[in-house]
Coordinates of C-alpha atoms and ligand atoms in Angstrom, one line a residue:
X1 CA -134.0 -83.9 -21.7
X2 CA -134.1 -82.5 -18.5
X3 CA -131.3 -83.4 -16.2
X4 CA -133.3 -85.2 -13.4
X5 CA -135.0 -87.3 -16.7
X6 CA -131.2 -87.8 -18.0
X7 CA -130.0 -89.5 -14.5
X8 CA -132.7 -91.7 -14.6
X9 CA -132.0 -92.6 -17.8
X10 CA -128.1 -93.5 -16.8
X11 CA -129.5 -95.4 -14.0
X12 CA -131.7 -97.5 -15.8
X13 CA -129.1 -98.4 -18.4
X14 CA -126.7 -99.7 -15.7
X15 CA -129.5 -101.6 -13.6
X16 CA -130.4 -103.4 -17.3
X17 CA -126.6 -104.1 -18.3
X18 CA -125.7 -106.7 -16.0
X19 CA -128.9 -109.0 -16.8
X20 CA -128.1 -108.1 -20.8
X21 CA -124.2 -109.0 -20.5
X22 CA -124.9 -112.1 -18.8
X23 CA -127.3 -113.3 -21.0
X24 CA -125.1 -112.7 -23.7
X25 CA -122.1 -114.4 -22.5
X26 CA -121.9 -115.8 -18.8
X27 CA -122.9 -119.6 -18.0
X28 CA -124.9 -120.5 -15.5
X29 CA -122.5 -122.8 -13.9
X30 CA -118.8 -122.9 -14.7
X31 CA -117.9 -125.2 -17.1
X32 CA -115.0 -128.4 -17.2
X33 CA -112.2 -129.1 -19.6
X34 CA -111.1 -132.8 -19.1
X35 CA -107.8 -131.6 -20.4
X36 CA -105.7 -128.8 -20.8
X37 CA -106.2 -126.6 -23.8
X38 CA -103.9 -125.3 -26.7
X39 CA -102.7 -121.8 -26.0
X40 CA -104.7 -120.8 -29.3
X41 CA -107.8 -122.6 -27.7
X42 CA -107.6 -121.2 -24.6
X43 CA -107.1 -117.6 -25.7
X44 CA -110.0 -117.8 -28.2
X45 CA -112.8 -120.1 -25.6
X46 CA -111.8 -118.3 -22.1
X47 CA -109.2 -115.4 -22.4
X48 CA -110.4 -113.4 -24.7
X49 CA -113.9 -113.5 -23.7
X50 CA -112.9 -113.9 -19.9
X51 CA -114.9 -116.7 -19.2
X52 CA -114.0 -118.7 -16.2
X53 CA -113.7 -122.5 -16.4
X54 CA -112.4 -125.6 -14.5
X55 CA -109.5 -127.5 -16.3
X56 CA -109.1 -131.2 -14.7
X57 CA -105.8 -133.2 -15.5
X58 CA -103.7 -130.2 -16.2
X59 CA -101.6 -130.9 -13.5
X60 CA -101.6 -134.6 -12.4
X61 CA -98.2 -135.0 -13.1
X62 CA -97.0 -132.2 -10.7
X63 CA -94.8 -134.3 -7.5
X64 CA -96.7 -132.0 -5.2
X65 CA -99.8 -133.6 -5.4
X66 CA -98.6 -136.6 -4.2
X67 CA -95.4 -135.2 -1.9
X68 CA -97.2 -131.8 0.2
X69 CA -98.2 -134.5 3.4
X70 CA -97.8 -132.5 6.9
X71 CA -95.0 -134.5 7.0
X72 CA -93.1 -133.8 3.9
X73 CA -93.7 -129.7 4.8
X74 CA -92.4 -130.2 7.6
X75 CA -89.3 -132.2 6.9
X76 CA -88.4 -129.3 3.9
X77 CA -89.6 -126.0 5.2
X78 CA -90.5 -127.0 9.3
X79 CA -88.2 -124.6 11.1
X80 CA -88.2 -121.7 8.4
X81 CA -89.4 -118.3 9.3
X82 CA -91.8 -117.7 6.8
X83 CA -94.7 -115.0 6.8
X84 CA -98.3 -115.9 8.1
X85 CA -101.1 -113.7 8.3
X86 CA -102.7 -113.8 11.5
X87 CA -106.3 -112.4 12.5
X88 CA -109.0 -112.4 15.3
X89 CA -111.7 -113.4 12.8
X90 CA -110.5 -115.1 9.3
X91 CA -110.8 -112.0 7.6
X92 CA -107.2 -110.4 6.3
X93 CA -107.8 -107.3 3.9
X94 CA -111.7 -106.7 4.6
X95 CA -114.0 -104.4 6.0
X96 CA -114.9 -104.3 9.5
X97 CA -115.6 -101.5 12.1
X98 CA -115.7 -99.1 9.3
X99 CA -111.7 -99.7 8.1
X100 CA -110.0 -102.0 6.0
X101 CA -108.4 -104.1 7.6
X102 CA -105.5 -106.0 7.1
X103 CA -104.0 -109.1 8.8
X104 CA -101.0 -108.9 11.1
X105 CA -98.0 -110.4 9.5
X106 CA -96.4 -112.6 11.7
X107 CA -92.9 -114.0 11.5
X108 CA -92.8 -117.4 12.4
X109 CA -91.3 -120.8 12.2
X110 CA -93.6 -123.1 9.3
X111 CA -94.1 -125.8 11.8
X112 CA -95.5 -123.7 14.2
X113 CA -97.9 -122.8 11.9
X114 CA -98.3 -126.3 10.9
X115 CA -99.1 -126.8 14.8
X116 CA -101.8 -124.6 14.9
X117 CA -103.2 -125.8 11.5
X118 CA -103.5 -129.3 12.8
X119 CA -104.7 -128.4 16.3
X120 CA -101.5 -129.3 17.7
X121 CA -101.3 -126.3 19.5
X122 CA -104.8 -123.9 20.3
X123 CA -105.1 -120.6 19.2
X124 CA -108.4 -118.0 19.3
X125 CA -106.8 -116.5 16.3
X126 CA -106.8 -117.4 12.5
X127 CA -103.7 -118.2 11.1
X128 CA -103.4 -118.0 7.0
X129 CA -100.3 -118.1 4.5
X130 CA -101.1 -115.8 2.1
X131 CA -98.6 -113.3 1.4
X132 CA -99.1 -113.3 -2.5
X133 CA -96.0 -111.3 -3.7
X134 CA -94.8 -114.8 -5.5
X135 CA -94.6 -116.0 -2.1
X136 CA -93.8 -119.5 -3.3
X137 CA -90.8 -118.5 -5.2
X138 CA -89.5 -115.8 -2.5
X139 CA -90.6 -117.8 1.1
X140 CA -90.8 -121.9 -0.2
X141 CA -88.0 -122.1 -2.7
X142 CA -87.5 -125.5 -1.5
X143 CA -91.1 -126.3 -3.0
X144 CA -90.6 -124.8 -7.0
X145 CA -89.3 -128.4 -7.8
X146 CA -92.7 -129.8 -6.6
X147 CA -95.1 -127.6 -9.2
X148 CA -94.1 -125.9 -12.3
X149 CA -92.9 -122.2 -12.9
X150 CA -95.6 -121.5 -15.2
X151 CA -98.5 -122.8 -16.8
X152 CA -97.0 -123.2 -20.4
X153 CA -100.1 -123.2 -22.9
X154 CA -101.0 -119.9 -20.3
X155 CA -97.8 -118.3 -20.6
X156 CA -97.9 -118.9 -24.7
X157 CA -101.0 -117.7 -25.3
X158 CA -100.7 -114.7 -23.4
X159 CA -96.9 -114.3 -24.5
X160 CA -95.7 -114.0 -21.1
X161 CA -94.8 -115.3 -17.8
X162 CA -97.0 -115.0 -14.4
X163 CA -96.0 -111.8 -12.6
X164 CA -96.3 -113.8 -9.1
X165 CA -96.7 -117.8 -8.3
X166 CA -98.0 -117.6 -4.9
X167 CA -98.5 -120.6 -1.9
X168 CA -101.7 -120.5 0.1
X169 CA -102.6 -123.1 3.6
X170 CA -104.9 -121.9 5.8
X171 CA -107.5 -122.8 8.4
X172 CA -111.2 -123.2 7.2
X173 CA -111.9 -120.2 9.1
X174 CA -109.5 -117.7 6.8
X175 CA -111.7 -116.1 4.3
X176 CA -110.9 -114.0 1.6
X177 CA -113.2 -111.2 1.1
X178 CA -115.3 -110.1 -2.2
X179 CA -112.5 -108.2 -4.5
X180 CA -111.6 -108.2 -8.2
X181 CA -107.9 -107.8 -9.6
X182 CA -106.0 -107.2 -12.7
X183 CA -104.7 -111.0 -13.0
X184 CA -105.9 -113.9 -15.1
X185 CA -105.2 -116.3 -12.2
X186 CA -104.8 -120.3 -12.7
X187 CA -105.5 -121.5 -9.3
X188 CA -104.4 -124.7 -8.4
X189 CA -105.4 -127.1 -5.8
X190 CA -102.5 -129.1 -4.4
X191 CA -104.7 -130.8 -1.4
X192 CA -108.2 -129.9 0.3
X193 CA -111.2 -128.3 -1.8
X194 CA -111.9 -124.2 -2.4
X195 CA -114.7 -122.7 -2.7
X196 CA -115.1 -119.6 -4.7
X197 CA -118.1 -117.4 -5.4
X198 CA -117.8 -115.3 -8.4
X199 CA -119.2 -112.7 -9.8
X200 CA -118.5 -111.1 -13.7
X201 CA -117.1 -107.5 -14.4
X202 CA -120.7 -106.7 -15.9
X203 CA -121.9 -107.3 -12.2
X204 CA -120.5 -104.1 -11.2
X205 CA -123.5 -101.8 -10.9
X206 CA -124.8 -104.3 -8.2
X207 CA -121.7 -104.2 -6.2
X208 CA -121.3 -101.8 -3.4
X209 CA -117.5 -99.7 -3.1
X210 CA -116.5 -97.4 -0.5
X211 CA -113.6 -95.5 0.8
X212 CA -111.9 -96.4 3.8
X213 CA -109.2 -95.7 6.2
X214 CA -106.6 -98.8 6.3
X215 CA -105.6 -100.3 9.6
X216 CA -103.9 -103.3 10.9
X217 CA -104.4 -106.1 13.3
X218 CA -102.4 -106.4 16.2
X219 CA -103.7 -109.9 17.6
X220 CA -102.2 -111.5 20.9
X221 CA -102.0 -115.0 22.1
X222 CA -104.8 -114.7 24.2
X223 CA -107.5 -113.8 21.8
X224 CA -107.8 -110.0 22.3
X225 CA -106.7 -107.5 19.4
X226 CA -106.2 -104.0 18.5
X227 CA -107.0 -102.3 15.4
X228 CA -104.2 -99.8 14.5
X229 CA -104.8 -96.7 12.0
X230 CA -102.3 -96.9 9.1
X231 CA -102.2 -92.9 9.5
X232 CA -100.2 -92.0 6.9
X233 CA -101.7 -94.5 3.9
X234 CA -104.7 -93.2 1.1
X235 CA -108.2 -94.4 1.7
X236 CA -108.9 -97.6 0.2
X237 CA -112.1 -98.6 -2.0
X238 CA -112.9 -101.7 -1.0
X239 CA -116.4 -103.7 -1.3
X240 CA -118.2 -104.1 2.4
X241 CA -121.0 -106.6 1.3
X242 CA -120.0 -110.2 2.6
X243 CA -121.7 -111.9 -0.3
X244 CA -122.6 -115.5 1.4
X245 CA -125.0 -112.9 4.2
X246 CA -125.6 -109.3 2.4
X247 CA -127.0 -107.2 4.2
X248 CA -130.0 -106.0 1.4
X249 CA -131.3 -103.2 3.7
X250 CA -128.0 -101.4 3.2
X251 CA -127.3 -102.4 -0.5
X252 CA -131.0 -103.7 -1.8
X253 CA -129.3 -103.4 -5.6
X254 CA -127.2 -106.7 -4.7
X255 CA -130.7 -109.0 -4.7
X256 CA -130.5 -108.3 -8.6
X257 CA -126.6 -109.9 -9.2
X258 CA -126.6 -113.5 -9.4
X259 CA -123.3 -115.1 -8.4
X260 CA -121.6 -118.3 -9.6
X261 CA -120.1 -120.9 -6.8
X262 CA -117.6 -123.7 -7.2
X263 CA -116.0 -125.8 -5.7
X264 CA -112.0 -126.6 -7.2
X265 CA -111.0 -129.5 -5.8
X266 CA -107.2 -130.8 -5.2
X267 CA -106.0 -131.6 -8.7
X268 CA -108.4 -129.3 -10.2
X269 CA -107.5 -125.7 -11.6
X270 CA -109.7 -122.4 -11.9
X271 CA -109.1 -120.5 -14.9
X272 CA -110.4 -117.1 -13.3
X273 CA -110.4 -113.9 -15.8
X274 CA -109.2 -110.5 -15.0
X275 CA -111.5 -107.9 -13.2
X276 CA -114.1 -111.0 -11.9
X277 CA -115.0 -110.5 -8.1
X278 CA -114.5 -113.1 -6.1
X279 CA -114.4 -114.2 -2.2
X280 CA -112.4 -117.6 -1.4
X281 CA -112.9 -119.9 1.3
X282 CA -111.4 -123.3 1.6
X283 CA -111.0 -126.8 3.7
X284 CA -109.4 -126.8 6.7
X285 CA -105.9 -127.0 5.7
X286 CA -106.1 -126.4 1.7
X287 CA -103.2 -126.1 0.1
X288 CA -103.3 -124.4 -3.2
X289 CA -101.3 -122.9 -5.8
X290 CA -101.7 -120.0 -7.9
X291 CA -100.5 -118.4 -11.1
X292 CA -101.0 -114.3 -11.7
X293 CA -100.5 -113.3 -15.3
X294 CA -100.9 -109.7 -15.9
X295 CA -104.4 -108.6 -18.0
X296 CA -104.0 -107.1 -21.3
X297 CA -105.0 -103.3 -20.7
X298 CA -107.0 -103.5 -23.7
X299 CA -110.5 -102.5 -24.6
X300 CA -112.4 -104.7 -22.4
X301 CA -110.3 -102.6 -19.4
X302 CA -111.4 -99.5 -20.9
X303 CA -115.1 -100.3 -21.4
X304 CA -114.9 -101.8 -17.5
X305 CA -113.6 -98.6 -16.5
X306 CA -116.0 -97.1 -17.8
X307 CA -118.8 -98.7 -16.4
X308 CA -117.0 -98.5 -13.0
X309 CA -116.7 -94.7 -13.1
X310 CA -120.6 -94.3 -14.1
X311 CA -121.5 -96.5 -11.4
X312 CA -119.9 -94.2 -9.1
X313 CA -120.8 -91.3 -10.0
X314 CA -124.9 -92.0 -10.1
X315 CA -123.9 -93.4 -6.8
X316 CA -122.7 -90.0 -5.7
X317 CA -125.3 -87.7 -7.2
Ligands
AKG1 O1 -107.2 -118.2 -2.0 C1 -107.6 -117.2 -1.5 O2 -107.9 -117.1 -0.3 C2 -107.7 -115.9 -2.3 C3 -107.1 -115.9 -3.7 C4 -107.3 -114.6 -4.4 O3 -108.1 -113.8 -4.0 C5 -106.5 -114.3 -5.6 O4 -105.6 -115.1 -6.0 O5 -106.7 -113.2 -6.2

């Protein structure tokens, strides 16, 4: 086959194997559990084949549901310095003027922050906690008690503990943009309602990646901002599409992928696999809870490596 017939050939495979993965395995909408699962269940219905569901009543008996008011925050965290990412547009970690941009992390009290969440106090800017890291544990100690410090059947059936157990609040203006990860994440939603668009590994071929220089915001009080070269860091792949308004001129192979939208409201937890894009947005002043467990690098990784790097390199030639 001549070489020009072989590319094609590559191409065609990886426009068909989204629409063949997804009718072999991905739902049309994601499903409920009305409780939580066994470990044993869980690994063999959603882990193993990395299928995303919503599990209600898995965390009804947490005190935070009924204890994270304004006024309880307030009261146990109010005048602690904690870390808040701050931005001129909502969008911490994204693409925009041709970097990736990330938020500028901003040291300040909780209660200010609670100030501008509640319109206390104005702002032009978009304030977000969202450090990740295990950000609960390390910056709201005094809030562990309220939630648990794993998901037990999660942690069994996976035969370990989350990696991170991270806090997120944030104004309905802080979106986070289309990215996937190596975490089977539990999201939990404490207060408020998120609302995530998904898309499965498989989707991959449909997905646009580049490369590009990181910088930083530097935002100030009165709206304006800078965007400040992170000279010395690597070039970042990140994914420039904004899903909910693609721009098909630029990336027409997007039309094809089909993505999957919930809404997890509080009480509510996402089960979201490893290696899924997603984009989060929430309800102005969402409070949510998540767990990060570490993926098995097993097959399924390889095979999705695999895909990404053909995927690129069509791209490229
Ligand atoms: O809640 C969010 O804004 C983003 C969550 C997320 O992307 C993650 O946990 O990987």
């Amino acid at each position: 086959m001549a070489e020009g017939a072989a590319l094609r050939a590559v191409r065609g495979c990886l426009a068909a194997f989204p629409g063949e993965a997804r009718e072999l395995g991905w739902p049309e909408s994601i499903p409920y559990l009305d409780r939580p699962p066994s470990p044993l269940e869980f690994y063999r219905e959603w882990v193993s084949p990395n299928k995303p569901c919503i599990i209600r009543n898995a965390i009804n008996h947490w005190p935070a549901l009924k204890k994270w008011s304004s006024a309880y925050l307030r009261e146990v965290v109010g005048p602690k310095v904690v870390s808040v990412a701050v931005t001129p547009n909502g969008y911490a970690d994204a693409v925009f003027q041709d970097r990736f941009v990330m938020p500028e992390e901003r040291q300040m009290p909780f209660m200010d922050f609670l100030d501008i969440v509640e319109k206390k106090v104005a702002s032009p800017n978009v304030f977000y906690v969202q450090k990740q890291c295990s950000n609960l544990t390390e910056e709201f100690p005094e809030l562990v008690c309220d939630v648990q410090p794993d998901i037990p059947w999660m942690s069994e059936a996976l035969g370990k503990k989350p990696d991170a157990v991270n806090f997120w609040l944030g104004e309905s203006a802080a979106v986070t943009s289309l990215h996937k990860d190596h975490y089977e994440n539990l999201y939990c939603v404490i207060s408020g309602e998120k609302y995530f668009l998904l898309h499965p590994p498989s989707d991959r071929p449909f997905i646009p990646y580049e490369l590009y220089q990181p910088a930083t915001y530097h935002v100030s009080e009165d709206g304006s901002f800078e965007i400040v070269d992170e000279k010395t860091a690597e070039k970042v792949p990140w994914i420039p599409l904004d899903p909910l308004n693609p721009d098909l001129e630029l990336y027409p192979e997007y039309a094809q992928a089909k993505p999957l939208q919930c809404t997890v409201k509080a009480g509510e937890m996402l089960y979201l696999p490893s290696l899924w894009f997603h984009h989060v947005q929430q309800s102005h002043g969402c409070i949510a809870v998540n767990y990060w467990y570490d993926m098995e690098y097993d097959i399924k990784y390889s095979y999705y490596q695999l895909l990404d790097c053909l995927t690129k390199t069509v791209k490229m030639l």
